[in-house]
Tab-separated table of C-alpha atoms in Angstrom:
chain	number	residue	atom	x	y	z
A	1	UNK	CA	98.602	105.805	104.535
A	2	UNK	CA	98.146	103.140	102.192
A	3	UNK	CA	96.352	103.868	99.100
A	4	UNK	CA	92.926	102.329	97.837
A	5	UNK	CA	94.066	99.286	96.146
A	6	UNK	CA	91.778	96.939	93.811
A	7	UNK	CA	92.083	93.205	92.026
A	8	UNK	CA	92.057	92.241	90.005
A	9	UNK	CA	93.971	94.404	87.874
A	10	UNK	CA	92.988	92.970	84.338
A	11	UNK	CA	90.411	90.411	83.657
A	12	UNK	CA	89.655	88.681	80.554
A	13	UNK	CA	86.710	87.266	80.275
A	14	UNK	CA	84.054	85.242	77.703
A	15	UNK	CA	80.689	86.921	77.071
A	16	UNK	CA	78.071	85.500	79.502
A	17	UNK	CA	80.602	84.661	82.152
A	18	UNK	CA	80.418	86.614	85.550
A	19	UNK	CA	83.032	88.372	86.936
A	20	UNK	CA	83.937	89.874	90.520
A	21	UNK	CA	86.112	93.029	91.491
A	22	UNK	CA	87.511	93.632	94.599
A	23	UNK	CA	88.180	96.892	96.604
A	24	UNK	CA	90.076	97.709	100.033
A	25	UNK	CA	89.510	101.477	100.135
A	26	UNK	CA	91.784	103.728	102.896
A	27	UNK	CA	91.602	102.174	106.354
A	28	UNK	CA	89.633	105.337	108.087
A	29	UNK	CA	87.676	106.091	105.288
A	30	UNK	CA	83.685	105.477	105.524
A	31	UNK	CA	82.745	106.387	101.952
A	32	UNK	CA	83.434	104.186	98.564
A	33	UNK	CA	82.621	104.942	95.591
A	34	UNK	CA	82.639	102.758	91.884
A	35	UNK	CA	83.153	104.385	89.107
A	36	UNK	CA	83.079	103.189	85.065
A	37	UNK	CA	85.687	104.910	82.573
A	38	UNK	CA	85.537	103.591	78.937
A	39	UNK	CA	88.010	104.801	76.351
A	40	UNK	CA	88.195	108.709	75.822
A	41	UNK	CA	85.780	109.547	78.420
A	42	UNK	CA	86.329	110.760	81.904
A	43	UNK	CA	85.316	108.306	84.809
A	44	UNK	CA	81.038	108.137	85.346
A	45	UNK	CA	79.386	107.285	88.569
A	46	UNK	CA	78.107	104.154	89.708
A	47	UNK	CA	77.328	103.659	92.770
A	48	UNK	CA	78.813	104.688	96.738
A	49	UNK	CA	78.277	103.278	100.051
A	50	UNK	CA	78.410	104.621	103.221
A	51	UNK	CA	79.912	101.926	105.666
A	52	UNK	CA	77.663	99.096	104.762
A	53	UNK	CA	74.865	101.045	103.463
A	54	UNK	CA	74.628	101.588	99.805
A	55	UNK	CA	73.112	104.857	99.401
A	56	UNK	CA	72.832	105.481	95.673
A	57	UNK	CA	72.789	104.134	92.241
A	58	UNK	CA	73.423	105.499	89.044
A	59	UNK	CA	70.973	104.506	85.873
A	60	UNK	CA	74.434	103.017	84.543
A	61	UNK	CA	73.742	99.856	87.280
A	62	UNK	CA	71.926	97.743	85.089
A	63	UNK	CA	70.556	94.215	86.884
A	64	UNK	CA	73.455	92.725	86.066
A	65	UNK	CA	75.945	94.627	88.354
A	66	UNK	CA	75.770	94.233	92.029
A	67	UNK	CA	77.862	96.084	94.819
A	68	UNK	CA	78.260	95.115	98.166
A	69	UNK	CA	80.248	96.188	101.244
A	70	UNK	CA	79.504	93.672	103.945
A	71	UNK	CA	81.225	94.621	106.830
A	72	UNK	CA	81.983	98.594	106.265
A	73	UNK	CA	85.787	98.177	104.945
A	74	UNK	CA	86.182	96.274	101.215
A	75	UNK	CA	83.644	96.395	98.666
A	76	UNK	CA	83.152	94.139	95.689
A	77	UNK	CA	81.273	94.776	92.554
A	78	UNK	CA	80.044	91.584	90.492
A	79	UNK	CA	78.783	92.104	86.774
A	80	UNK	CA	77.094	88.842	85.721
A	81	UNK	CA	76.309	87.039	82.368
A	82	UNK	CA	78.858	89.675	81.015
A	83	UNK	CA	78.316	91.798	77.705
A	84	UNK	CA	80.899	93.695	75.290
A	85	UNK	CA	79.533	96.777	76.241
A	86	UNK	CA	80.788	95.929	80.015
A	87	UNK	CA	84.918	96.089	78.362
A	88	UNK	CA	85.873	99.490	80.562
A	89	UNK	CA	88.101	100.564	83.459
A	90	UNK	CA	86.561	100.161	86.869
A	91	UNK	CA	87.705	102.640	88.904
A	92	UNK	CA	87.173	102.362	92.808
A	93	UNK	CA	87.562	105.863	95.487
A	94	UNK	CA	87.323	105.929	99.119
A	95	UNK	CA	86.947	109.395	100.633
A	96	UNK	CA	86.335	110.077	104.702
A	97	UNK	CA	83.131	111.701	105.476
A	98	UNK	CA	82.176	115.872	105.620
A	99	UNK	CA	83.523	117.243	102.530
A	100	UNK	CA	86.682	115.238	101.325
A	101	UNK	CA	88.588	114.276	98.636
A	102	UNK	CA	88.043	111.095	96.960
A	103	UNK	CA	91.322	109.025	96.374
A	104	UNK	CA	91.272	106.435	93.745
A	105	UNK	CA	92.512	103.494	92.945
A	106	UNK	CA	94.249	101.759	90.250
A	107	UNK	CA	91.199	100.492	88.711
A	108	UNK	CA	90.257	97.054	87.345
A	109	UNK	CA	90.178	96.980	83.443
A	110	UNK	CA	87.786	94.826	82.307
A	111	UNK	CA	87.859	92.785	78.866
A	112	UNK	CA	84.880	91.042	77.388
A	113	UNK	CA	85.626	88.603	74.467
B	1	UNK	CA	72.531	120.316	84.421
B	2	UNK	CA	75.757	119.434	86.316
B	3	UNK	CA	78.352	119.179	83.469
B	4	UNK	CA	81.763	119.585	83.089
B	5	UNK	CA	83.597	120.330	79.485
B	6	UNK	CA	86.797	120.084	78.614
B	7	UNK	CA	87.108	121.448	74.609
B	8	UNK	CA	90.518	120.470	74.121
B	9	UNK	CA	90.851	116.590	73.441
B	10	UNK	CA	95.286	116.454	72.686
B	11	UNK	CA	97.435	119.018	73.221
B	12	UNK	CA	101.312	118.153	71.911
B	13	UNK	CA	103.789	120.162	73.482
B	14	UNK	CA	107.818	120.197	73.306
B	15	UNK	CA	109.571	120.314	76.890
B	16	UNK	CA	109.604	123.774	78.877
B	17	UNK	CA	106.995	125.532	77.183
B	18	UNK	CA	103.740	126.648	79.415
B	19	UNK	CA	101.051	124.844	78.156
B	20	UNK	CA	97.234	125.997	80.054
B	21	UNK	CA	94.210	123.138	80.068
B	22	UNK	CA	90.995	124.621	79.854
B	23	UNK	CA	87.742	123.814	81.904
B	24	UNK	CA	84.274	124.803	81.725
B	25	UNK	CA	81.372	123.848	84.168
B	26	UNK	CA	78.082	123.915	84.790
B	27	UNK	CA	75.904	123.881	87.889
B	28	UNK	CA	73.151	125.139	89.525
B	29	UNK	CA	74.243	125.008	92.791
B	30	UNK	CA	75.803	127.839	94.442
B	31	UNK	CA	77.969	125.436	96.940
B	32	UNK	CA	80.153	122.979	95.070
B	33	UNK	CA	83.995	121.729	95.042
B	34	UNK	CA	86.378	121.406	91.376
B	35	UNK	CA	89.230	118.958	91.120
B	36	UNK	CA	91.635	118.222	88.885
B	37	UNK	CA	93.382	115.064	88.469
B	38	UNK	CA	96.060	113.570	86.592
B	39	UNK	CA	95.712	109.680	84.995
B	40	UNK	CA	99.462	108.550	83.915
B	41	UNK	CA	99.558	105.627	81.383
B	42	UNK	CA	99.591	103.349	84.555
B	43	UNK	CA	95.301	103.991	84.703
B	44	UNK	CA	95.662	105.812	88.630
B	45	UNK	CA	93.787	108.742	88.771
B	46	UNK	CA	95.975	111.528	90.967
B	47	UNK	CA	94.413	113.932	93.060
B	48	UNK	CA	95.678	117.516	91.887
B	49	UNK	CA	94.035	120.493	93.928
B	50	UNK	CA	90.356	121.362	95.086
B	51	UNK	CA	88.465	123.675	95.166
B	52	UNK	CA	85.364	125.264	96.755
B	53	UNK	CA	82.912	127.915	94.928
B	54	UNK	CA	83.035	130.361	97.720
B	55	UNK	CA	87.453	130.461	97.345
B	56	UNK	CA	88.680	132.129	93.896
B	57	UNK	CA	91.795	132.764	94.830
B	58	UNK	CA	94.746	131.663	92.252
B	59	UNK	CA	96.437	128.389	93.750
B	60	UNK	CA	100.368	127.797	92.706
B	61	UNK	CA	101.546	124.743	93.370
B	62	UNK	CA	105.296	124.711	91.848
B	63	UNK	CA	105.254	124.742	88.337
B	64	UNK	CA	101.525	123.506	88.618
B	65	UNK	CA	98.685	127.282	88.718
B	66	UNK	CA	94.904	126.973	88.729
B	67	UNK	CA	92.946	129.700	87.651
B	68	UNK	CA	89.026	129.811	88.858
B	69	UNK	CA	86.446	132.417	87.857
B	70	UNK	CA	83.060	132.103	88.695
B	71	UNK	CA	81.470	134.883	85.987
B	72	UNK	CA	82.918	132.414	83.407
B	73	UNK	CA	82.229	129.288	85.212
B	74	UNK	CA	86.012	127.759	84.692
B	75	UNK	CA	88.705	126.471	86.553
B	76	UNK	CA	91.959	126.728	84.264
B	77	UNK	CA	95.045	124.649	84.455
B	78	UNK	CA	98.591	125.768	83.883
B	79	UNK	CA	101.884	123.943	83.954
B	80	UNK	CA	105.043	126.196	83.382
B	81	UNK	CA	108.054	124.663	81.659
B	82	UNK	CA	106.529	121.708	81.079
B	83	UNK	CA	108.174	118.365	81.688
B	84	UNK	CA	107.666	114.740	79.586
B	85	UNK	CA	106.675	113.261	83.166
B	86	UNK	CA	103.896	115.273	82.664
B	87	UNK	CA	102.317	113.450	80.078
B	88	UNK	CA	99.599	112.289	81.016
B	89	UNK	CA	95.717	112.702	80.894
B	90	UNK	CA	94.064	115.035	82.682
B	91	UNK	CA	90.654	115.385	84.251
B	92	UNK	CA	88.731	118.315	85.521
B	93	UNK	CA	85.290	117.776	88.021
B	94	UNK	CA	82.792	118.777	89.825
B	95	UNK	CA	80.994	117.871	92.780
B	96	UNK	CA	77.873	119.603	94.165
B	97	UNK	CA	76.415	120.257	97.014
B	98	UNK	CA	73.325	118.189	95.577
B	99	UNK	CA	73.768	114.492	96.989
B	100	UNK	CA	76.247	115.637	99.316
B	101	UNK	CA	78.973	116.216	97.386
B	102	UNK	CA	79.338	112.467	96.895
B	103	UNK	CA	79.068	112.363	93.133
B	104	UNK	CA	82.102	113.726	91.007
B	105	UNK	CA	81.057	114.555	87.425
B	106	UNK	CA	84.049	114.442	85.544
B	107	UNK	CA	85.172	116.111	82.150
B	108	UNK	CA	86.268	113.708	79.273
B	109	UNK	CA	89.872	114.561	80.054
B	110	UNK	CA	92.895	116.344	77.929
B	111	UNK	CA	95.638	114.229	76.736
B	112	UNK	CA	98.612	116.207	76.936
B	113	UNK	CA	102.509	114.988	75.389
B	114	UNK	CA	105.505	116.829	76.263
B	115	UNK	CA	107.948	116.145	73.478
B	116	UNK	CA	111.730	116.418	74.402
């Protein structure tokens, strides 16, 4: 099996800009999940699709982030007109469906100058 | 409230001692699943062992032992002659049955450092 893999893995970016993550979860699995880890704290929800279908949001999802899994298989999450407050890990899972482990990947950390 | 805590923030350890990471949940579901995972300095978070509530049997996984007990609500970690690879964060969460089991609530994590 290959693992859930996401890009970028760093990004630096300027306050106001808008930035894009990728992630290509575990070929079979249906379910993806995004998750937010700052420093010190353990990972928090965001948001999870089911194939295409994006079936819940966390209060965490301000306007500015949108996720999207077009075809069932990678997902990317977009956080525009970035803020400070948006500097984190973004951590994304992919688990197949029933009850299942969720598998993570190496996570995108996110820097906002 | 679905919660997970996890009271000890560092624990510094010298090589081959036993060293036991606590958890304590919350819930009010009576079907649910607990994890642990493991987050090297390289960010990945590693799937340890899981769980269900209905299974309280001890798990030993080499020199890895959970511990759950429902009339205390935790789910306790050991790792027996511990090893400097094993430094490393570690997480402890929960998923219930509430939103098919799709949501894990995680701990803030333990920090441990095995000193040679």
């Amino acid at each position: 099996d290959t693992g859930v893999s996401q890009n970028p893995r760093h990004k630096i970016t300027k306050r106001g800009q808008n930035v894009t993550f990728r992630c290509d979860p575990i070929s079979e699995h249906n379910r993806l999940y995004w998750y937010r880890q700052t420093l010190g704290q353990g990972p928090e929800f965001l948001t999870y699709f089911q194939n295409e279908a994006q079936l819940e949001k966390s209060r965490l999802l301000s306007d500015r982030f949108s996720a999207e899994r077009p075809k069932g298989s990678f997902s990317t999450l977009e956080i525009q007109r970035t803020e400070q407050g948006d500097s984190a890990m973004y951590l994304c899972a992919s688990r197949r469906s029933g009850v299942d482990t969720q598998y993570f990947g190496p996570g995108t950390r996110l820097t906002v100058l | 409230a679905q919660k997970v805590t996890q009271a000890q923030t560092e624990i510094s350890v010298v090589e081959k001692e036993d060293v036991t990471l606590d958890c304590v949940y919350e819930t009010r579901d009576t079907t649910y699943y607990l994890f642990w995972y493991k987050q090297p300095p390289s960010g990945e978070l590693v799937f340890l062992i899981r769980r269900n509530s209905f299974d309280e049997q001890n798990e030993i996984s080499g020199r890895y032992s959970w511990n759950f007990q429902k009339s205390t609500s935790s789910f306790n970690f050991t790792i027996t002659a511990s090893q400097v690879v094993d430094s490393a964060v570690y997480f402890c969460a929960l998923t219930p049955e509430t939103g098919g089991y799709n949501k894990l609530i995680f701990g803030a994590g333990t920090r441990l450092a095995v000193h040679p």
